[in-house]
Coordinates of C-alpha atoms in Angstrom, one line a residue:
Chain A
R1 CA -73.1 -143.1 -202.2
K2 CA -73.5 -141.1 -205.4
E3 CA -71.5 -137.9 -205.6
V4 CA -74.6 -135.9 -206.5
E5 CA -77.9 -137.5 -205.5
Q6 CA -81.5 -136.6 -206.5
D7 CA -84.9 -138.2 -206.0
P8 CA -85.8 -139.3 -209.6
G9 CA -89.5 -138.7 -208.9
P10 CA -91.8 -138.3 -210.8
F11 CA -93.3 -135.5 -208.8
N12 CA -96.9 -135.1 -210.0
V13 CA -98.4 -131.8 -208.9
P14 CA -101.5 -129.8 -209.9
E15 CA -101.2 -126.5 -211.7
G16 CA -100.7 -123.7 -209.1
A17 CA -99.0 -125.9 -206.5
T18 CA -95.7 -125.3 -204.9
V19 CA -93.1 -128.0 -205.2
A20 CA -89.6 -128.4 -203.9
F21 CA -86.7 -130.7 -204.8
N22 CA -83.5 -131.4 -202.9
C23 CA -80.1 -132.5 -204.1
T24 CA -77.4 -133.8 -201.9
Y25 CA -73.7 -133.7 -202.7
S26 CA -70.7 -135.5 -201.4
N27 CA -67.9 -133.0 -201.2
S28 CA -68.1 -130.4 -198.5
A29 CA -65.5 -128.3 -200.4
S30 CA -67.7 -127.9 -203.4
Q31 CA -68.1 -124.2 -204.5
S32 CA -70.3 -124.1 -207.6
F33 CA -73.9 -125.2 -207.8
F34 CA -76.5 -125.0 -210.6
W35 CA -79.9 -126.1 -211.5
Y36 CA -80.5 -127.1 -215.1
R37 CA -83.8 -127.9 -216.8
Q38 CA -84.0 -130.7 -219.4
D39 CA -87.1 -131.2 -221.5
C40 CA -87.8 -134.7 -223.0
R41 CA -85.2 -135.5 -225.7
K42 CA -83.7 -132.0 -225.6
E43 CA -80.4 -130.6 -224.3
P44 CA -80.1 -129.3 -220.7
K45 CA -80.5 -125.6 -220.2
L46 CA -79.3 -123.5 -217.3
L47 CA -82.2 -122.6 -215.0
M48 CA -80.2 -120.8 -212.3
S49 CA -77.0 -120.7 -210.4
V50 CA -77.2 -121.3 -206.6
Y51 CA -75.6 -118.7 -204.4
S52 CA -74.6 -119.1 -200.8
S53 CA -77.2 -116.6 -199.6
G54 CA -80.0 -118.2 -201.7
N55 CA -81.4 -116.6 -204.8
E56 CA -84.7 -116.1 -206.5
D57 CA -85.7 -115.8 -210.1
G58 CA -89.4 -115.1 -210.5
R59 CA -91.3 -118.2 -209.3
F60 CA -88.0 -120.1 -208.7
T61 CA -86.0 -120.1 -205.5
A62 CA -82.7 -121.9 -205.0
Q63 CA -81.0 -122.4 -201.7
L64 CA -77.8 -123.9 -200.4
N65 CA -77.3 -125.7 -197.1
R66 CA -73.6 -126.2 -196.6
A67 CA -73.9 -127.8 -193.2
S68 CA -76.1 -130.6 -194.5
Q69 CA -74.6 -130.6 -198.0
Y70 CA -77.7 -130.1 -200.1
I71 CA -79.2 -127.6 -202.5
S72 CA -82.9 -127.1 -203.1
L73 CA -85.1 -125.7 -205.8
L74 CA -88.6 -124.4 -205.0
I75 CA -91.1 -123.7 -207.7
R76 CA -94.2 -121.6 -206.8
D77 CA -97.4 -121.4 -208.7
S78 CA -96.5 -124.4 -211.0
K79 CA -97.3 -124.1 -214.7
L80 CA -97.9 -126.9 -217.2
S81 CA -94.8 -125.6 -219.0
D82 CA -92.7 -126.4 -215.9
S83 CA -93.0 -130.1 -216.6
A84 CA -89.4 -131.3 -217.2
T85 CA -86.5 -133.0 -215.6
Y86 CA -84.5 -130.8 -213.2
L87 CA -80.8 -131.6 -213.0
C88 CA -78.6 -130.7 -210.1
V89 CA -75.0 -129.8 -211.0
V90 CA -72.1 -129.4 -208.6
N91 CA -68.3 -129.2 -208.9
I92 CA -67.5 -132.2 -206.8
R93 CA -63.9 -132.4 -207.9
G94 CA -61.7 -129.5 -209.0
N95 CA -62.7 -127.8 -212.2
K96 CA -65.2 -130.4 -213.4
L97 CA -69.0 -130.3 -212.9
T98 CA -70.9 -133.5 -211.9
F99 CA -74.5 -133.9 -212.8
G100 CA -77.2 -135.6 -210.8
T101 CA -79.6 -138.0 -212.6
G102 CA -82.4 -135.5 -212.4
T103 CA -85.8 -135.2 -210.8
Q104 CA -88.8 -135.5 -213.1
L105 CA -91.7 -133.0 -212.6
K106 CA -95.1 -133.4 -214.1
V107 CA -97.6 -130.5 -213.7
E108 CA -101.2 -131.6 -214.3
L109 CA -104.4 -129.7 -214.9
Chain B
N1 CA -77.1 -116.6 -232.8
A2 CA -76.5 -120.3 -233.3
G3 CA -74.7 -121.0 -229.9
V4 CA -73.5 -124.6 -229.9
T5 CA -74.1 -126.7 -233.1
Q6 CA -73.7 -130.4 -233.2
T7 CA -73.9 -132.8 -236.2
P8 CA -75.3 -135.2 -236.9
K9 CA -78.5 -135.3 -234.9
F10 CA -79.0 -139.1 -235.4
Q11 CA -76.6 -141.9 -236.4
V12 CA -76.8 -145.7 -236.5
L13 CA -73.6 -147.6 -236.7
K14 CA -72.6 -151.2 -236.9
T15 CA -70.2 -152.6 -234.3
G16 CA -66.6 -151.8 -235.4
Q17 CA -67.5 -148.8 -237.6
S18 CA -66.0 -145.4 -236.9
M19 CA -67.4 -142.0 -237.0
T20 CA -66.8 -138.4 -235.9
L21 CA -69.2 -136.2 -234.1
Q22 CA -68.8 -132.5 -234.9
C23 CA -69.3 -129.6 -232.6
A24 CA -68.9 -125.9 -233.2
Q25 CA -69.6 -122.8 -231.0
D26 CA -69.8 -119.2 -232.0
M27 CA -69.7 -117.6 -228.5
N28 CA -65.9 -117.3 -228.4
H29 CA -65.8 -119.7 -225.4
N30 CA -62.5 -121.1 -224.4
S31 CA -63.7 -124.4 -222.8
M32 CA -65.5 -127.1 -224.7
Y33 CA -66.8 -130.5 -223.5
W34 CA -68.2 -133.8 -224.6
Y35 CA -70.8 -135.6 -222.4
R36 CA -72.8 -138.7 -222.8
Q37 CA -76.2 -139.3 -221.3
D38 CA -77.6 -142.7 -220.5
P39 CA -80.9 -143.7 -218.8
G40 CA -80.7 -143.7 -215.0
M41 CA -77.3 -142.0 -215.1
G42 CA -76.3 -138.3 -215.0
L43 CA -74.5 -136.7 -217.8
R44 CA -70.9 -138.1 -217.8
L45 CA -67.9 -136.2 -219.0
I46 CA -66.0 -137.9 -221.8
Y47 CA -63.3 -135.4 -222.7
Y48 CA -62.9 -131.7 -222.3
S49 CA -60.7 -128.9 -223.7
A50 CA -59.9 -126.0 -221.5
S51 CA -58.5 -124.0 -224.4
E52 CA -57.4 -124.3 -228.0
G53 CA -54.6 -126.9 -228.2
T54 CA -55.4 -128.7 -225.0
T55 CA -57.6 -131.7 -224.3
D56 CA -58.0 -133.8 -221.1
K57 CA -59.8 -137.0 -220.2
G58 CA -63.0 -136.9 -218.3
E59 CA -64.8 -139.6 -216.4
V60 CA -65.5 -142.1 -219.3
P61 CA -62.8 -141.5 -222.0
N62 CA -62.2 -145.1 -223.1
G63 CA -63.2 -145.8 -226.7
Y64 CA -63.1 -142.1 -227.7
N65 CA -60.7 -139.6 -229.1
V66 CA -61.1 -135.8 -229.4
S67 CA -59.6 -133.0 -231.5
R68 CA -59.8 -129.3 -230.6
L69 CA -59.3 -128.1 -234.2
N70 CA -59.5 -124.4 -233.3
K71 CA -61.2 -122.3 -230.8
R72 CA -64.6 -122.9 -232.4
E73 CA -64.5 -126.6 -233.1
F74 CA -64.2 -129.7 -230.9
S75 CA -64.8 -133.1 -232.4
L76 CA -65.4 -136.5 -230.9
R77 CA -64.3 -139.7 -232.7
L78 CA -65.3 -143.3 -232.1
E79 CA -62.6 -145.4 -233.8
S80 CA -64.4 -148.8 -233.4
A81 CA -68.0 -148.4 -232.2
A82 CA -69.4 -150.8 -229.6
P83 CA -73.0 -151.3 -228.5
S84 CA -72.0 -149.9 -225.1
Q85 CA -71.5 -146.6 -226.8
T86 CA -75.2 -146.3 -227.7
S87 CA -76.1 -143.1 -226.0
V88 CA -77.1 -139.5 -226.5
Y89 CA -74.0 -137.3 -226.9
F90 CA -73.9 -133.6 -225.9
C91 CA -71.3 -131.1 -226.7
A92 CA -71.1 -128.0 -224.5
S93 CA -69.0 -124.9 -224.1
S94 CA -68.4 -122.4 -221.3
A95 CA -66.9 -118.9 -220.9
P96 CA -63.8 -118.3 -218.8
G97 CA -64.5 -118.6 -215.1
G98 CA -64.0 -122.3 -214.6
V99 CA -66.7 -124.1 -212.8
N100 CA -68.4 -120.9 -212.0
S101 CA -69.4 -120.5 -215.7
P102 CA -72.5 -122.3 -216.8
L103 CA -72.5 -124.8 -219.6
H104 CA -74.2 -124.1 -223.0
F105 CA -75.2 -127.3 -224.7
G106 CA -75.8 -128.3 -228.3
N107 CA -78.9 -130.2 -229.4
G108 CA -77.4 -133.6 -228.9
T109 CA -76.6 -136.6 -231.2
R110 CA -78.5 -139.8 -230.7
L111 CA -76.2 -142.7 -231.6
T112 CA -77.2 -146.3 -231.8
V113 CA -74.6 -149.0 -232.3
T114 CA -76.0 -152.4 -233.4

Protein backbone atom coordinates (compact mmCIF):
# COMPACT_ATOMS: atom_id res chain seq x y z
CA ARG A 1 0.00 0.00 0.00
CA LYS A 2 1.31 3.45 -0.88
CA GLU A 3 1.90 5.82 2.02
CA VAL A 4 -0.11 8.56 0.33
CA GLU A 5 -2.59 7.38 -2.26
CA GLN A 6 -4.60 9.35 -4.80
CA ASP A 7 -6.83 8.42 -7.72
CA PRO A 8 -4.80 9.61 -10.73
CA GLY A 9 -7.94 10.48 -12.74
CA PRO A 10 -8.35 12.29 -15.03
CA PHE A 11 -11.54 13.79 -13.70
CA ASN A 12 -13.26 15.46 -16.66
CA VAL A 13 -15.95 17.88 -15.50
CA PRO A 14 -17.95 20.66 -17.17
CA GLU A 15 -17.43 24.26 -16.17
CA GLY A 16 -19.53 25.12 -13.13
CA ALA A 17 -19.54 21.59 -11.75
CA THR A 18 -18.57 20.56 -8.24
CA VAL A 19 -15.81 17.98 -8.00
CA ALA A 20 -14.18 16.25 -5.05
CA PHE A 21 -10.95 14.32 -4.63
CA ASN A 22 -9.87 12.11 -1.78
CA CYS A 23 -6.43 11.15 -0.61
CA THR A 24 -5.71 8.33 1.84
CA TYR A 25 -2.63 8.18 4.06
CA SER A 26 -1.01 5.32 5.90
CA ASN A 27 0.15 6.76 9.21
CA SER A 28 -2.56 7.49 11.78
CA ALA A 29 -0.10 9.72 13.67
CA SER A 30 0.36 12.14 10.77
CA GLN A 31 -0.19 15.77 11.79
CA SER A 32 0.36 17.94 8.72
CA PHE A 33 -1.70 17.88 5.56
CA PHE A 34 -1.64 20.03 2.44
CA TRP A 35 -3.08 20.27 -1.03
CA TYR A 36 -0.76 21.55 -3.76
CA ARG A 37 -1.64 22.40 -7.32
CA GLN A 38 0.71 21.61 -10.20
CA ASP A 39 0.19 22.89 -13.71
CA CYS A 40 1.66 20.99 -16.63
CA ARG A 41 5.45 21.21 -16.64
CA LYS A 42 5.47 23.71 -13.77
CA GLU A 43 6.42 23.60 -10.12
CA PRO A 44 3.91 22.60 -7.39
CA LYS A 45 2.29 25.51 -5.58
CA LEU A 46 0.54 25.44 -2.24
CA LEU A 47 -3.23 25.50 -2.65
CA MET A 48 -4.19 25.16 0.99
CA SER A 49 -3.28 23.56 4.28
CA VAL A 50 -5.82 21.13 5.76
CA TYR A 51 -6.88 21.72 9.33
CA SER A 52 -8.56 19.28 11.70
CA SER A 53 -11.84 21.18 11.71
CA GLY A 54 -11.87 21.58 7.94
CA ASN A 55 -11.26 24.85 6.14
CA GLU A 56 -12.46 26.81 3.19
CA ASP A 57 -10.81 29.23 0.81
CA GLY A 58 -13.25 30.68 -1.68
CA ARG A 59 -14.47 27.86 -3.91
CA PHE A 60 -12.14 25.33 -2.28
CA THR A 61 -12.93 23.28 0.82
CA ALA A 62 -10.52 20.89 2.49
CA GLN A 63 -11.45 18.32 5.11
CA LEU A 64 -9.64 15.80 7.26
CA ASN A 65 -11.11 12.48 8.39
CA ARG A 66 -8.71 11.02 10.94
CA ALA A 67 -10.81 7.94 11.68
CA SER A 68 -10.66 6.80 8.06
CA GLN A 69 -7.26 8.39 7.38
CA TYR A 70 -8.09 10.51 4.40
CA ILE A 71 -8.24 14.15 3.38
CA SER A 72 -10.50 15.60 0.74
CA LEU A 73 -10.60 18.60 -1.56
CA LEU A 74 -13.89 19.95 -2.86
CA ILE A 75 -13.96 22.47 -5.70
CA ARG A 76 -17.23 24.29 -6.33
CA ASP A 77 -18.19 26.13 -9.52
CA SER A 78 -15.22 24.74 -11.46
CA LYS A 79 -13.41 27.10 -13.82
CA LEU A 80 -11.34 26.24 -16.88
CA SER A 81 -8.37 27.64 -14.98
CA ASP A 82 -8.80 24.96 -12.29
CA SER A 83 -7.49 22.36 -14.76
CA ALA A 84 -4.32 21.03 -13.17
CA THR A 85 -2.95 18.15 -11.13
CA TYR A 86 -3.75 18.29 -7.42
CA LEU A 87 -1.13 16.82 -5.10
CA CYS A 88 -1.88 15.54 -1.63
CA VAL A 89 0.99 16.02 0.85
CA VAL A 90 1.24 14.45 4.31
CA ASN A 91 3.96 14.11 6.93
CA ILE A 92 4.01 10.33 7.03
CA ARG A 93 7.28 10.06 8.89
CA GLY A 94 8.70 12.57 11.35
CA ASN A 95 9.66 15.89 9.81
CA LYS A 96 9.47 14.88 6.16
CA LEU A 97 6.57 15.45 3.81
CA THR A 98 5.40 12.68 1.47
CA PHE A 99 3.71 13.52 -1.81
CA GLY A 100 0.95 11.60 -3.52
CA THR A 101 1.20 11.04 -7.26
CA GLY A 102 -1.57 13.55 -7.91
CA THR A 103 -5.11 13.67 -9.31
CA GLN A 104 -5.56 15.25 -12.73
CA LEU A 105 -8.53 17.55 -13.21
CA LYS A 106 -9.74 18.72 -16.61
CA VAL A 107 -12.50 21.31 -16.67
CA GLU A 108 -14.25 21.52 -20.02
CA LEU A 109 -16.58 24.00 -21.70
CA ASN B 1 10.59 38.96 -5.14
CA ALA B 2 12.39 36.02 -6.80
CA GLY B 3 11.54 33.31 -4.22
CA VAL B 4 13.40 30.10 -5.12
CA THR B 5 15.63 30.24 -8.20
CA GLN B 6 17.04 27.13 -9.89
CA THR B 7 19.55 26.84 -12.68
CA PRO B 8 19.77 25.49 -15.28
CA LYS B 9 16.21 25.00 -16.58
CA PHE B 10 17.23 22.24 -18.99
CA GLN B 11 20.28 19.99 -19.27
CA VAL B 12 21.29 17.00 -21.37
CA LEU B 13 24.17 14.86 -20.13
CA LYS B 14 25.91 11.78 -21.41
CA THR B 15 26.22 8.80 -19.06
CA GLY B 16 29.17 9.33 -16.73
CA GLN B 17 29.26 13.13 -16.99
CA SER B 18 28.93 15.26 -13.89
CA MET B 19 27.01 18.43 -13.18
CA THR B 20 25.76 20.65 -10.38
CA LEU B 21 22.25 22.00 -10.08
CA GLN B 22 22.15 25.36 -8.34
CA CYS B 23 19.41 26.64 -6.06
CA ALA B 24 19.06 29.91 -4.18
CA GLN B 25 16.26 31.40 -2.09
CA ASP B 26 15.79 34.96 -0.92
CA MET B 27 13.08 34.35 1.69
CA ASN B 28 15.50 33.83 4.60
CA HIS B 29 14.26 30.26 5.02
CA ASN B 30 16.24 27.84 7.16
CA SER B 31 15.23 24.61 5.44
CA MET B 32 15.96 23.66 1.85
CA TYR B 33 15.21 20.51 -0.12
CA TRP B 34 15.91 18.71 -3.37
CA TYR B 35 13.17 16.56 -4.92
CA ARG B 36 12.90 14.60 -8.13
CA GLN B 37 9.64 13.97 -9.98
CA ASP B 38 9.13 11.03 -12.32
CA PRO B 39 5.99 10.01 -14.23
CA GLY B 40 3.61 7.93 -12.11
CA MET B 41 5.52 8.68 -8.92
CA GLY B 42 5.10 11.43 -6.39
CA LEU B 43 7.86 13.91 -5.72
CA ARG B 44 10.60 12.05 -3.88
CA LEU B 45 13.00 13.70 -1.48
CA ILE B 46 16.67 13.33 -2.42
CA TYR B 47 18.37 15.41 0.28
CA TYR B 48 17.40 18.17 2.62
CA SER B 49 19.09 20.73 4.82
CA ALA B 50 17.35 21.82 8.00
CA SER B 51 19.74 24.70 8.52
CA GLU B 52 22.98 26.14 7.26
CA GLY B 53 25.78 23.64 7.77
CA THR B 54 23.59 20.53 8.00
CA THR B 55 22.42 18.09 5.35
CA ASP B 56 20.53 14.80 5.57
CA LYS B 57 19.57 12.03 3.20
CA GLY B 58 16.04 11.73 1.98
CA GLU B 59 14.27 8.84 0.31
CA VAL B 60 16.47 8.50 -2.81
CA PRO B 61 19.98 9.89 -2.10
CA ASN B 62 22.09 7.38 -4.04
CA GLY B 63 24.09 8.94 -6.87
CA TYR B 64 23.76 12.48 -5.50
CA ASN B 65 25.66 14.82 -3.22
CA VAL B 66 24.63 18.18 -1.82
CA SER B 67 26.23 21.30 -0.39
CA ARG B 68 24.55 23.91 1.76
CA LEU B 69 26.91 26.70 0.83
CA ASN B 70 25.24 29.31 3.03
CA LYS B 71 21.72 30.08 4.19
CA ARG B 72 20.62 31.08 0.68
CA GLU B 73 22.15 28.38 -1.48
CA PHE B 74 21.76 24.59 -1.68
CA SER B 75 23.34 22.76 -4.61
CA LEU B 76 22.83 19.21 -5.89
CA ARG B 77 25.68 17.38 -7.63
CA LEU B 78 25.57 14.34 -9.87
CA GLU B 79 29.09 12.92 -9.92
CA SER B 80 28.54 10.31 -12.64
CA ALA B 81 25.17 10.68 -14.31
CA ALA B 82 23.13 7.60 -15.18
CA PRO B 83 20.03 7.26 -17.41
CA SER B 84 18.01 6.45 -14.26
CA GLN B 85 18.65 10.02 -13.14
CA THR B 86 16.66 11.42 -16.05
CA SER B 87 13.99 13.37 -14.22
CA VAL B 88 12.64 16.77 -13.29
CA TYR B 89 14.42 18.17 -10.26
CA PHE B 90 12.83 20.69 -7.92
CA CYS B 91 14.49 22.69 -5.21
CA ALA B 92 12.29 23.94 -2.36
CA SER B 93 12.57 25.91 0.85
CA SER B 94 10.43 26.36 3.92
CA ALA B 95 10.23 28.67 6.89
CA PRO B 96 10.78 27.46 10.47
CA GLY B 97 7.87 25.35 11.67
CA GLY B 98 8.96 21.94 10.47
CA VAL B 99 6.34 19.98 8.61
CA ASN B 100 3.72 22.63 9.40
CA SER B 101 5.45 25.05 7.04
CA PRO B 102 4.53 24.77 3.38
CA LEU B 103 7.19 24.29 0.74
CA HIS B 104 8.08 26.95 -1.82
CA PHE B 105 9.40 25.45 -5.04
CA GLY B 106 11.72 26.63 -7.76
CA ASN B 107 10.80 26.31 -11.44
CA GLY B 108 12.50 22.96 -11.86
CA THR B 109 15.37 21.54 -13.90
CA ARG B 110 14.60 19.05 -16.66
CA LEU B 111 17.55 16.68 -16.88
CA THR B 112 18.02 14.04 -19.57
CA VAL B 113 20.86 11.53 -19.33
CA THR B 114 21.59 9.60 -22.53
